């Protein structure tokens, strides 16, 4: 399943990439693949902006504007200001992923 | 039998008792606190069923956990998936043991949401591993990682607090992949010396992951969102929507019952009933049908998906039941305008629970959607006023 096309803020700077493979290890949507010691993006539209890749790329090759993709949280932050945060009850995501 | 051994094991360590437990049930409690503070002070001051004993470590004891679920665990899962109960369903952070782990055993990191912990231990049958439970305020790994409570700091502190370096003689920590949002592997290694391996997304793949030498297949690192996953999330969509229903019902009944000479209950009911019924249909179209049938409803936008589901639901309900009199063109327009928008709005809320929607997309939908929702509601109200004026013979 894919969400809206061409909205993700994900950016990969290939010149900084050392091919360590962390991004492939952490991305739950298979957005990255490694070939010839360089990471590349397979399909941007699969990205859900969780930020795991950017947090764990120690070479600063990835940037993404991450945050909660939760309508209630965003509406709350529109109404009352502040960053959207998943005050929408926690534990909403399917908890089966341990 | 097990219980007895457990208790006597605890007595030897009675001097550790002091800190945190009430005096009642002395034996059980002293036992519990003997276990290095890991599992004492559970809510009702007695050891839960899933703790089966104590495991020795060089720096004290850790609670041994069962890899099977008891009836209470199943019941807890049902309650936590359907109600606010999940907000207080937690286990005490610290080190636990599954099987008979030793110095070479792997360390699996988890959150202290009881359901996350249960799902993890259930998938460890026949394995000997340590479980390091972080304090995430009882929130699951993914949500907690997003908030930062399942994060670098907490992991580092917990590793140091339980003195993990004295318990195992390797430097490998297996952290759930979805925790990667909050855990900076590089910092953890710098501070603690432990190397973070991000394990599979799903706990059930852990045995295969470990036995393959910590290699993840593409499937193990990909998050899914099956129909069953979606269905299991719908109670948490339906409940909040239904909570707002009484207010909606009150407004509808007031509008339809209002006469220049007062409020008439009979008119309120006969006039308002179709709108109450359609409101209920909208809730289920947006909070149940749209999530469950998500990939089959056209468009990628949740607002559009919801609108289509709502339009179909309202159309077929009106057609088949004839609850809005065909001649009543104003009410018909209001119904076709309002209910699909309501469904759309409710469906949009589901973005908070999916595994694939991102913030930029939801922002875009809201920026486009909110003005439309507000306009739609305003026009509906104006049309209802026109309808009422006509009914009262003023227009
Ligand atoms: S984590 Fe960064 S450096 Fe490593 S492969 Fe990915 S982009 Fe390249
Ligand atoms: S932000 Fe998340 S989903 Fe997007 S590429 Fe990075 S890890 Fe993958």
GROMACS .gro file of C-alpha atoms and ligand atoms in nm:
model
  509
    1UNK     CA    1   0.000   0.000   0.000
    2UNK     CA    2   0.126   0.343  -0.081
    3UNK     CA    3   0.018   0.679   0.048
    4UNK     CA    4   0.006   1.007  -0.147
    5UNK     CA    5   0.266   1.028  -0.418
    6UNK     CA    6   0.557   1.266  -0.408
    7UNK     CA    7   0.496   1.419  -0.067
    8UNK     CA    8   0.778   1.266   0.136
    9UNK     CA    9   1.057   1.493   0.253
   10UNK     CA   10   1.315   1.214   0.232
   11UNK     CA   11   1.650   1.317   0.084
   12UNK     CA   12   1.954   1.102   0.022
   13UNK     CA   13   2.293   1.255  -0.046
   14UNK     CA   14   2.483   0.982  -0.229
   15UNK     CA   15   2.817   1.163  -0.198
   16UNK     CA   16   2.810   1.124   0.182
   17UNK     CA   17   2.704   0.760   0.174
   18UNK     CA   18   2.964   0.500   0.268
   19UNK     CA   19   2.746   0.201   0.195
   20UNK     CA   20   2.731   0.083   0.558
   21UNK     CA   21   2.382  -0.057   0.507
   22UNK     CA   22   2.217   0.075   0.825
   23UNK     CA   23   1.939   0.241   0.630
   24UNK     CA   24   1.851  -0.087   0.461
   25UNK     CA   25   1.850  -0.252   0.804
   26UNK     CA   26   1.614  -0.003   0.969
   27UNK     CA   27   1.367   0.097   0.698
   28UNK     CA   28   1.045  -0.102   0.738
   29UNK     CA   29   0.930  -0.020   0.387
   30UNK     CA   30   1.229  -0.126   0.181
   31UNK     CA   31   1.289   0.228   0.058
   32UNK     CA   32   1.666   0.174   0.027
   33UNK     CA   33   1.874  -0.073  -0.161
   34UNK     CA   34   2.248  -0.116  -0.161
   35UNK     CA   35   2.439  -0.164  -0.481
   36UNK     CA   36   2.810  -0.109  -0.547
   37UNK     CA   37   2.860   0.015  -0.189
   38UNK     CA   38   2.610   0.296  -0.230
   39UNK     CA   39   2.257   0.328  -0.101
   40UNK     CA   40   1.988   0.434  -0.341
   41UNK     CA   41   1.617   0.496  -0.311
   42UNK     CA   42   1.385   0.239  -0.466
   43UNK     CA   43   1.047   0.408  -0.442
   44UNK     CA   44   1.009   0.735  -0.252
   45UNK     CA   45   0.634   0.696  -0.226
   46UNK     CA   46   0.682   0.401   0.010
   47UNK     CA   47   0.841   0.627   0.271
   48UNK     CA   48   0.625   0.707   0.576
   49UNK     CA   49   0.870   0.962   0.719
   50UNK     CA   50   0.935   0.769   1.036
   51UNK     CA   51   1.290   0.900   1.050
   52UNK     CA   52   1.463   0.576   1.147
   53UNK     CA   53   1.705   0.599   0.855
   54UNK     CA   54   1.811   0.957   0.924
   55UNK     CA   55   1.858   0.889   1.297
   56UNK     CA   56   2.084   0.595   1.225
   57UNK     CA   57   2.286   0.707   0.926
   58UNK     CA   58   2.602   0.814   1.103
   59UNK     CA   59   2.739   0.983   0.795
   60UNK     CA   60   2.459   1.233   0.762
   61UNK     CA   61   2.364   1.114   0.418
   62UNK     CA   62   1.992   1.105   0.488
   63UNK     CA   63   1.752   1.375   0.591
   64UNK     CA   64   1.379   1.349   0.641
   65UNK     CA   65   1.126   1.568   0.810
   66UNK     CA   66   0.983   1.307   1.042
   67UNK     CA   67   0.682   1.322   1.264
   68UNK     CA   68   0.354   1.159   1.344
   69UNK     CA   69   0.131   1.102   1.044
   70UNK     CA   70  -0.179   1.117   1.254
   71UNK     CA   71  -0.470   1.340   1.160
   72UNK     CA   72  -0.593   1.390   1.515
   73UNK     CA   73  -0.248   1.495   1.635
   74UNK     CA   74  -0.200   1.738   1.349
   75UNK     CA   75  -0.546   1.891   1.396
   76UNK     CA   76  -0.470   1.936   1.767
   77UNK     CA   77  -0.147   2.112   1.689
   78UNK     CA   78  -0.330   2.335   1.440
   79UNK     CA   79  -0.588   2.426   1.701
   80UNK     CA   80  -0.371   2.458   2.008
   81UNK     CA   81  -0.028   2.515   1.859
   82UNK     CA   82   0.280   2.311   1.928
   83UNK     CA   83   0.431   2.011   1.757
   84UNK     CA   84   0.191   1.736   1.662
   85UNK     CA   85   0.251   1.455   1.905
   86UNK     CA   86   0.077   1.126   1.928
   87UNK     CA   87  -0.125   1.222   2.228
   88UNK     CA   88  -0.379   1.030   2.024
   89UNK     CA   89  -0.370   0.760   2.286
   90UNK     CA   90  -0.038   0.590   2.224
   91UNK     CA   91  -0.056   0.223   2.139
   92UNK     CA   92  -0.270   0.290   1.838
   93UNK     CA   93  -0.033   0.136   1.589
   94UNK     CA   94  -0.072  -0.233   1.541
   95UNK     CA   95   0.120  -0.355   1.840
   96UNK     CA   96   0.196  -0.693   1.689
   97UNK     CA   97   0.527  -0.561   1.578
   98UNK     CA   98   0.677  -0.636   1.915
   99UNK     CA   99   0.611  -2.658   4.343
  100UNK     CA  100   0.774  -2.399   4.127
  101UNK     CA  101   0.622  -2.132   4.338
  102UNK     CA  102   0.768  -2.281   4.653
  103UNK     CA  103   1.118  -2.297   4.515
  104UNK     CA  104   1.074  -1.946   4.403
  105UNK     CA  105   0.981  -1.825   4.745
  106UNK     CA  106   1.263  -1.997   4.924
  107UNK     CA  107   1.504  -1.868   4.667
  108UNK     CA  108   1.386  -1.526   4.758
  109UNK     CA  109   1.427  -1.567   5.133
  110UNK     CA  110   1.799  -1.602   5.107
  111UNK     CA  111   1.806  -1.254   4.973
  112UNK     CA  112   1.576  -1.103   5.226
  113UNK     CA  113   1.804  -0.815   5.304
  114UNK     CA  114   1.728  -0.662   4.969
  115UNK     CA  115   1.367  -0.632   5.067
  116UNK     CA  116   1.357  -0.288   5.216
  117UNK     CA  117   1.273  -0.054   4.935
  118UNK     CA  118   0.949  -0.069   4.758
  119UNK     CA  119   0.685  -0.310   4.874
  120UNK     CA  120   0.408  -0.309   5.130
  121UNK     CA  121   0.441  -0.544   5.422
  122UNK     CA  122   0.160  -0.779   5.330
  123UNK     CA  123   0.225  -1.118   5.179
  124UNK     CA  124   0.574  -1.095   5.308
  125UNK     CA  125   0.705  -1.408   5.145
  126UNK     CA  126   0.598  -1.337   4.796
  127UNK     CA  127   0.699  -0.979   4.817
  128UNK     CA  128   1.039  -1.030   4.965
  129UNK     CA  129   1.089  -1.283   4.692
  130UNK     CA  130   0.989  -1.034   4.435
  131UNK     CA  131   1.214  -0.757   4.554
  132UNK     CA  132   1.497  -1.001   4.596
  133UNK     CA  133   1.487  -1.029   4.225
  134UNK     CA  134   1.683  -0.715   4.192
  135UNK     CA  135   1.388  -0.489   4.195
  136UNK     CA  136   1.280  -0.624   3.862
  137UNK     CA  137   0.937  -0.748   3.939
  138UNK     CA  138   0.826  -0.633   4.279
  139UNK     CA  139   0.529  -0.408   4.337
  140UNK     CA  140   0.309  -0.537   4.064
  141UNK     CA  141  -0.023  -0.365   4.108
  142UNK     CA  142  -0.189  -0.610   4.344
  143UNK     CA  143   0.128  -0.700   4.531
  144UNK     CA  144   0.142  -1.057   4.411
  145UNK     CA  145   0.347  -1.219   4.145
  146UNK     CA  146   0.168  -1.251   3.813
  147UNK     CA  147   0.124  -1.591   3.654
  148UNK     CA  148   0.371  -1.527   3.379
  149UNK     CA  149   0.664  -1.512   3.620
  150UNK     CA  150   0.778  -1.869   3.674
  151UNK     CA  151   1.087  -1.834   3.886
  152UNK     CA  152   1.417  -1.660   3.920
  153UNK     CA  153   1.728  -1.680   3.708
  154UNK     CA  154   2.072  -1.633   3.859
  155UNK     CA  155   2.302  -1.370   3.720
  156UNK     CA  156   2.644  -1.259   3.845
  157UNK     CA  157   2.483  -0.943   3.983
  158UNK     CA  158   2.161  -1.078   4.130
  159UNK     CA  159   1.849  -1.241   4.006
  160UNK     CA  160   1.617  -1.177   3.717
  161UNK     CA  161   1.258  -1.290   3.684
  162UNK     CA  162   1.208  -1.591   3.466
  163UNK     CA  163   0.910  -1.558   3.237
  164UNK     CA  164   0.686  -1.816   3.080
  165UNK     CA  165   0.671  -1.830   2.700
  166UNK     CA  166   0.306  -1.935   2.710
  167UNK     CA  167   0.002  -1.716   2.754
  168UNK     CA  168  -0.239  -1.771   3.037
  169UNK     CA  169  -0.607  -1.691   3.023
  170UNK     CA  170  -0.534  -1.360   3.194
  171UNK     CA  171  -0.287  -1.269   2.919
  172UNK     CA  172  -0.547  -1.339   2.650
  173UNK     CA  173  -0.809  -1.140   2.834
  174UNK     CA  174  -0.561  -0.856   2.879
  175UNK     CA  175  -0.497  -0.851   2.506
  176UNK     CA  176  -0.867  -0.824   2.429
  177UNK     CA  177  -0.919  -0.546   2.682
  178UNK     CA  178  -0.615  -0.352   2.570
  179UNK     CA  179  -0.714  -0.373   2.206
  180UNK     CA  180  -1.064  -0.246   2.264
  181UNK     CA  181  -1.051   0.001   2.549
  182UNK     CA  182  -0.854   0.253   2.747
  183UNK     CA  183  -0.726  -0.040   2.952
  184UNK     CA  184  -0.418  -0.046   2.728
  185UNK     CA  185  -0.302   0.278   2.886
  186UNK     CA  186  -0.232   0.104   3.213
  187UNK     CA  187  -0.125  -0.237   3.090
  188UNK     CA  188   0.241  -0.245   3.172
  189UNK     CA  189   0.520  -0.454   3.319
  190UNK     CA  190   0.803  -0.337   3.535
  191UNK     CA  191   1.113  -0.234   3.338
  192UNK     CA  192   1.431  -0.433   3.393
  193UNK     CA  193   1.594  -0.761   3.305
  194UNK     CA  194   1.397  -1.081   3.253
  195UNK     CA  195   1.497  -1.430   3.147
  196UNK     CA  196   1.329  -1.666   2.902
  197UNK     CA  197   1.448  -2.026   2.927
  198UNK     CA  198   1.788  -2.063   3.093
  199UNK     CA  199   2.005  -1.787   2.952
  200UNK     CA  200   2.376  -1.762   3.035
  201UNK     CA  201   2.672  -1.542   2.951
  202UNK     CA  202   2.654  -1.614   2.583
  203UNK     CA  203   2.280  -1.569   2.542
  204UNK     CA  204   2.132  -1.295   2.332
  205UNK     CA  205   1.969  -0.988   2.481
  206UNK     CA  206   1.638  -0.879   2.334
  207UNK     CA  207   1.516  -0.529   2.406
  208UNK     CA  208   1.145  -0.459   2.451
  209UNK     CA  209   0.898  -0.200   2.574
  210UNK     CA  210   0.706  -0.223   2.900
  211UNK     CA  211   0.365  -0.228   2.734
  212UNK     CA  212   0.245  -0.563   2.860
  213UNK     CA  213   0.105  -0.665   2.522
  214UNK     CA  214   0.436  -0.596   2.344
  215UNK     CA  215   0.615  -0.792   2.614
  216UNK     CA  216   0.365  -1.079   2.590
  217UNK     CA  217   0.396  -1.101   2.214
  218UNK     CA  218   0.772  -1.112   2.250
  219UNK     CA  219   0.786  -1.383   2.517
  220UNK     CA  220   0.529  -1.592   2.332
  221UNK     CA  221   0.763  -1.611   2.035
  222UNK     CA  222   1.060  -1.730   2.241
  223UNK     CA  223   0.952  -2.088   2.303
  224UNK     CA  224   1.249  -2.316   2.358
  225UNK     CA  225   1.500  -2.032   2.346
  226UNK     CA  226   1.740  -1.915   2.616
  227UNK     CA  227   1.759  -1.538   2.601
  228UNK     CA  228   1.759  -1.229   2.820
  229UNK     CA  229   1.487  -0.971   2.779
  230UNK     CA  230   1.569  -0.612   2.865
  231UNK     CA  231   1.248  -0.419   2.920
  232UNK     CA  232   1.274  -0.043   2.883
  233UNK     CA  233   1.048   0.202   3.061
  234UNK     CA  234   0.828   0.338   2.783
  235UNK     CA  235   0.538   0.440   3.010
  236UNK     CA  236   0.348   0.134   2.900
  237UNK     CA  237   0.350   0.230   2.533
  238UNK     CA  238   0.444  -0.011   2.256
  239UNK     CA  239   0.780  -0.001   2.083
  240UNK     CA  240   0.682   0.187   1.774
  241UNK     CA  241   0.472   0.459   1.933
  242UNK     CA  242   0.725   0.497   2.214
  243UNK     CA  243   1.015   0.520   1.969
  244UNK     CA  244   0.828   0.798   1.790
  245UNK     CA  245   0.792   0.985   2.120
  246UNK     CA  246   1.152   0.911   2.216
  247UNK     CA  247   1.069   0.718   2.533
  248UNK     CA  248   1.190   0.401   2.366
  249UNK     CA  249   1.514   0.573   2.290
  250UNK     CA  250   1.887   0.602   2.313
  251UNK     CA  251   1.888   0.749   2.665
  252UNK     CA  252   1.653   0.499   2.820
  253UNK     CA  253   1.836   0.209   2.654
  254UNK     CA  254   2.175   0.333   2.772
  255UNK     CA  255   2.051   0.390   3.127
  256UNK     CA  256   1.881   0.055   3.148
  257UNK     CA  257   2.187  -0.131   3.016
  258UNK     CA  258   2.396   0.037   3.284
  259UNK     CA  259   2.141  -0.006   3.559
  260UNK     CA  260   2.111  -0.382   3.519
  261UNK     CA  261   2.490  -0.403   3.467
  262UNK     CA  262   2.445  -0.592   3.145
  263UNK     CA  263   2.818  -0.598   3.082
  264UNK     CA  264   2.856  -0.825   3.386
  265UNK     CA  265   2.573  -1.051   3.282
  266UNK     CA  266   2.678  -1.135   2.929
  267UNK     CA  267   3.021  -1.157   2.774
  268UNK     CA  268   2.932  -1.044   2.426
  269UNK     CA  269   2.833  -0.697   2.313
  270UNK     CA  270   2.524  -0.759   2.106
  271UNK     CA  271   2.186  -0.603   2.176
  272UNK     CA  272   1.891  -0.698   1.962
  273UNK     CA  273   1.652  -0.407   1.937
  274UNK     CA  274   1.320  -0.436   1.753
  275UNK     CA  275   1.353  -0.277   1.411
  276UNK     CA  276   1.062  -0.040   1.472
  277UNK     CA  277   1.253   0.096   1.770
  278UNK     CA  278   1.514   0.236   1.534
  279UNK     CA  279   1.323   0.564   1.514
  280UNK     CA  280   1.422   0.637   1.874
  281UNK     CA  281   1.751   0.451   1.906
  282UNK     CA  282   2.072   0.587   1.767
  283UNK     CA  283   2.282   0.274   1.739
  284UNK     CA  284   2.606   0.466   1.711
  285UNK     CA  285   2.551   0.658   2.037
  286UNK     CA  286   2.451   0.344   2.225
  287UNK     CA  287   2.773   0.177   2.119
  288UNK     CA  288   2.985   0.477   2.207
  289UNK     CA  289   2.846   0.501   2.558
  290UNK     CA  290   2.787   0.139   2.655
  291UNK     CA  291   3.006  -0.060   2.421
  292UNK     CA  292   2.705  -0.261   2.313
  293UNK     CA  293   2.647  -0.293   1.942
  294UNK     CA  294   2.283  -0.255   1.841
  295UNK     CA  295   2.146  -0.501   1.589
  296UNK     CA  296   1.803  -0.407   1.469
  297UNK     CA  297   1.611  -0.731   1.470
  298UNK     CA  298   1.305  -0.823   1.269
  299UNK     CA  299   0.989  -0.612   1.265
  300UNK     CA  300   0.779  -0.897   1.401
  301UNK     CA  301   0.864  -1.088   1.718
  302UNK     CA  302   0.765  -1.415   1.557
  303UNK     CA  303   1.066  -1.392   1.325
  304UNK     CA  304   1.316  -1.367   1.611
  305UNK     CA  305   1.400  -1.740   1.631
  306UNK     CA  306   1.470  -1.752   1.256
  307UNK     CA  307   1.667  -1.428   1.275
  308UNK     CA  308   1.890  -1.554   1.552
  309UNK     CA  309   1.942  -1.901   1.408
  310UNK     CA  310   2.040  -1.754   1.072
  311UNK     CA  311   2.322  -1.563   1.235
  312UNK     CA  312   2.137  -1.229   1.270
  313UNK     CA  313   2.048  -1.202   0.904
  314UNK     CA  314   1.719  -1.048   0.808
  315UNK     CA  315   1.537  -1.150   0.496
  316UNK     CA  316   1.357  -0.875   0.314
  317UNK     CA  317   1.034  -1.009   0.451
  318UNK     CA  318   1.160  -0.988   0.811
  319UNK     CA  319   1.237  -0.619   0.777
  320UNK     CA  320   0.921  -0.516   0.599
  321UNK     CA  321   0.616  -0.406   0.788
  322UNK     CA  322   0.284  -0.531   0.664
  323UNK     CA  323  -0.068  -0.413   0.707
  324UNK     CA  324  -0.296  -0.706   0.640
  325UNK     CA  325  -0.672  -0.709   0.660
  326UNK     CA  326  -0.648  -0.878   0.999
  327UNK     CA  327  -0.409  -0.606   1.122
  328UNK     CA  328  -0.653  -0.344   1.008
  329UNK     CA  329  -0.958  -0.515   1.150
  330UNK     CA  330  -0.796  -0.546   1.491
  331UNK     CA  331  -0.743  -0.168   1.494
  332UNK     CA  332  -1.101  -0.074   1.414
  333UNK     CA  333  -1.243  -0.084   1.767
  334UNK     CA  334  -1.012   0.205   1.849
  335UNK     CA  335  -1.156   0.394   1.552
  336UNK     CA  336  -1.520   0.313   1.619
  337UNK     CA  337  -1.512   0.387   1.994
  338UNK     CA  338  -1.403   0.750   1.975
  339UNK     CA  339  -1.639   0.818   1.686
  340UNK     CA  340  -1.933   0.672   1.878
  341UNK     CA  341  -1.840   0.880   2.183
  342UNK     CA  342  -1.929   1.189   1.982
  343UNK     CA  343  -2.253   1.035   1.865
  344UNK     CA  344  -2.474   1.143   2.159
  345UNK     CA  345  -2.388   1.507   2.095
  346UNK     CA  346  -2.468   1.464   1.728
  347UNK     CA  347  -2.794   1.290   1.816
  348UNK     CA  348  -2.892   1.571   2.050
  349UNK     CA  349  -2.836   1.833   1.780
  350UNK     CA  350  -3.032   1.633   1.523
  351UNK     CA  351  -3.325   1.577   1.759
  352UNK     CA  352  -3.330   1.945   1.855
  353UNK     CA  353  -3.332   2.055   1.493
  354UNK     CA  354  -3.612   1.823   1.394
  355UNK     CA  355  -3.817   1.865   1.709
  356UNK     CA  356  -3.806   2.243   1.710
  357UNK     CA  357  -4.133   2.418   1.637
  358UNK     CA  358  -4.223   2.784   1.683
  359UNK     CA  359  -4.437   2.665   1.973
  360UNK     CA  360  -4.172   2.450   2.142
  361UNK     CA  361  -3.986   2.123   2.109
  362UNK     CA  362  -4.191   1.822   2.014
  363UNK     CA  363  -4.051   1.484   2.091
  364UNK     CA  364  -4.264   1.296   1.837
  365UNK     CA  365  -4.150   1.521   1.553
  366UNK     CA  366  -3.794   1.507   1.676
  367UNK     CA  367  -3.799   1.130   1.655
  368UNK     CA  368  -3.985   1.082   1.327
  369UNK     CA  369  -3.794   1.358   1.153
  370UNK     CA  370  -3.458   1.293   1.312
  371UNK     CA  371  -3.450   0.914   1.299
  372UNK     CA  372  -3.326   0.892   0.937
  373UNK     CA  373  -3.042   1.129   1.019
  374UNK     CA  374  -2.949   0.935   1.331
  375UNK     CA  375  -2.948   0.613   1.133
  376UNK     CA  376  -2.740   0.764   0.852
  377UNK     CA  377  -2.500   0.904   1.110
  378UNK     CA  378  -2.446   0.559   1.250
  379UNK     CA  379  -2.393   0.420   0.899
  380UNK     CA  380  -2.134   0.692   0.836
  381UNK     CA  381  -1.943   0.601   1.150
  382UNK     CA  382  -1.919   0.239   1.045
  383UNK     CA  383  -1.838   0.327   0.684
  384UNK     CA  384  -1.550   0.545   0.797
  385UNK     CA  385  -1.422   0.360   1.102
  386UNK     CA  386  -1.483   0.000   0.997
  387UNK     CA  387  -1.545  -0.045   0.624
  388UNK     CA  388  -1.282   0.198   0.496
  389UNK     CA  389  -0.998   0.064   0.716
  390UNK     CA  390  -1.081  -0.300   0.648
  391UNK     CA  391  -1.123  -0.255   0.272
  392UNK     CA  392  -0.846   0.005   0.253
  393UNK     CA  393  -0.653  -0.116  -0.055
  394UNK     CA  394  -0.973  -0.188  -0.245
  395UNK     CA  395  -1.124   0.157  -0.209
  396UNK     CA  396  -0.998   0.378  -0.495
  397UNK     CA  397  -0.754   0.668  -0.448
  398UNK     CA  398  -0.456   0.696  -0.215
  399UNK     CA  399  -0.598   0.982  -0.015
  400UNK     CA  400  -0.779   0.868   0.298
  401UNK     CA  401  -1.017   1.160   0.276
  402UNK     CA  402  -1.121   1.056  -0.074
  403UNK     CA  403  -1.141   0.689   0.021
  404UNK     CA  404  -1.368   0.782   0.308
  405UNK     CA  405  -1.580   1.010   0.094
  406UNK     CA  406  -1.641   0.732  -0.158
  407UNK     CA  407  -1.724   0.481   0.114
  408UNK     CA  408  -1.957   0.734   0.278
  409UNK     CA  409  -2.129   0.826  -0.048
  410UNK     CA  410  -2.192   0.461  -0.134
  411UNK     CA  411  -2.314   0.384   0.216
  412UNK     CA  412  -2.547   0.684   0.230
  413UNK     CA  413  -2.676   0.627  -0.122
  414UNK     CA  414  -2.760   0.262  -0.070
  415UNK     CA  415  -2.910   0.323   0.271
  416UNK     CA  416  -3.139   0.595   0.137
  417UNK     CA  417  -3.225   0.392  -0.174
  418UNK     CA  418  -3.302   0.067  -0.002
  419UNK     CA  419  -3.478   0.194   0.306
  420UNK     CA  420  -3.645   0.501   0.167
  421UNK     CA  421  -3.594   0.661   0.506
  422UNK     CA  422  -3.572   1.003   0.351
  423UNK     CA  423  -3.882   1.071   0.155
  424UNK     CA  424  -3.784   1.100  -0.211
  425UNK     CA  425  -3.992   1.413  -0.253
  426UNK     CA  426  -3.801   1.591   0.017
  427UNK     CA  427  -3.529   1.734  -0.199
  428UNK     CA  428  -3.363   1.956   0.063
  429UNK     CA  429  -3.313   1.676   0.313
  430UNK     CA  430  -3.185   1.455   0.035
  431UNK     CA  431  -2.924   1.713  -0.060
  432UNK     CA  432  -2.820   1.761   0.301
  433UNK     CA  433  -2.782   1.386   0.348
  434UNK     CA  434  -2.573   1.346   0.033
  435UNK     CA  435  -2.357   1.641   0.127
  436UNK     CA  436  -2.307   1.585   0.498
  437UNK     CA  437  -2.271   1.211   0.547
  438UNK     CA  438  -1.999   1.141   0.289
  439UNK     CA  439  -1.799   1.429   0.440
  440UNK     CA  440  -1.848   1.289   0.789
  441UNK     CA  441  -1.729   0.949   0.674
  442UNK     CA  442  -1.435   1.109   0.500
  443UNK     CA  443  -1.333   1.288   0.818
  444UNK     CA  444  -1.363   0.973   1.025
  445UNK     CA  445  -1.163   0.773   0.769
  446UNK     CA  446  -0.891   1.037   0.777
  447UNK     CA  447  -0.841   0.963   1.148
  448UNK     CA  448  -0.724   0.616   1.055
  449UNK     CA  449  -0.399   0.764   0.924
  450UNK     CA  450  -0.290   0.765   1.289
  451UNK     CA  451  -0.297   0.388   1.302
  452UNK     CA  452  -0.162   0.274   0.969
  453UNK     CA  453   0.189   0.154   0.903
  454UNK     CA  454   0.249   0.353   0.588
  455UNK     CA  455   0.113   0.707   0.609
  456UNK     CA  456   0.356   0.993   0.668
  457UNK     CA  457   0.320   1.335   0.819
  458UNK     CA  458   0.362   1.535   0.497
  459UNK     CA  459   0.082   1.342   0.332
  460UNK     CA  460  -0.160   1.381   0.622
  461UNK     CA  461  -0.077   1.751   0.638
  462UNK     CA  462  -0.156   1.788   0.272
  463UNK     CA  463  -0.488   1.609   0.312
  464UNK     CA  464  -0.585   1.823   0.608
  465UNK     CA  465  -0.495   2.149   0.441
  466UNK     CA  466  -0.716   2.059   0.149
  467UNK     CA  467  -0.981   1.885   0.353
  468UNK     CA  468  -1.059   2.104   0.651
  469UNK     CA  469  -1.197   2.400   0.453
  470UNK     CA  470  -1.416   2.157   0.260
  471UNK     CA  471  -1.543   1.993   0.579
  472UNK     CA  472  -1.625   2.327   0.735
  473UNK     CA  473  -1.798   2.457   0.424
  474UNK     CA  474  -1.993   2.134   0.390
  475UNK     CA  475  -2.120   2.148   0.747
  476UNK     CA  476  -2.211   2.517   0.709
  477UNK     CA  477  -2.409   2.457   0.390
  478UNK     CA  478  -2.584   2.161   0.550
  479UNK     CA  479  -2.691   2.377   0.844
  480UNK     CA  480  -2.815   2.655   0.618
  481UNK     CA  481  -3.016   2.407   0.412
  482UNK     CA  482  -3.165   2.260   0.730
  483UNK     CA  483  -3.269   2.607   0.840
  484UNK     CA  484  -3.432   2.662   0.502
  485UNK     CA  485  -3.605   2.328   0.544
  486UNK     CA  486  -3.732   2.420   0.889
  487UNK     CA  487  -3.858   2.759   0.775
  488UNK     CA  488  -4.044   2.582   0.496
  489UNK     CA  489  -4.187   2.335   0.745
  490UNK     CA  490  -4.310   2.616   0.965
  491UNK     CA  491  -4.470   2.779   0.665
  492UNK     CA  492  -4.254   3.088   0.689
  493UNK     CA  493  -4.085   3.040   0.352
  494LIG     S1  494   2.303   0.448   0.644
  494LIG    FE1  495   2.386   0.628   0.540
  494LIG     S2  496   2.597   0.576   0.493
  494LIG    FE2  497   2.496   0.384   0.548
  494LIG     S3  498   2.429   0.300   0.352
  494LIG    FE3  499   2.259   0.420   0.430
  494LIG     S4  500   2.284   0.623   0.342
  494LIG    FE4  501   2.478   0.515   0.316
  495LIG     S1  502   1.183   0.772   0.698
  495LIG    FE1  503   1.132   0.562   0.760
  495LIG     S2  504   1.007   0.485   0.589
  495LIG    FE2  505   1.113   0.666   0.514
  495LIG     S3  506   1.296   0.587   0.421
  495LIG    FE3  507   1.353   0.641   0.629
  495LIG     S4  508   1.324   0.451   0.743
  495LIG    FE4  509   1.220   0.423   0.548
   0.00000   0.00000   0.00000
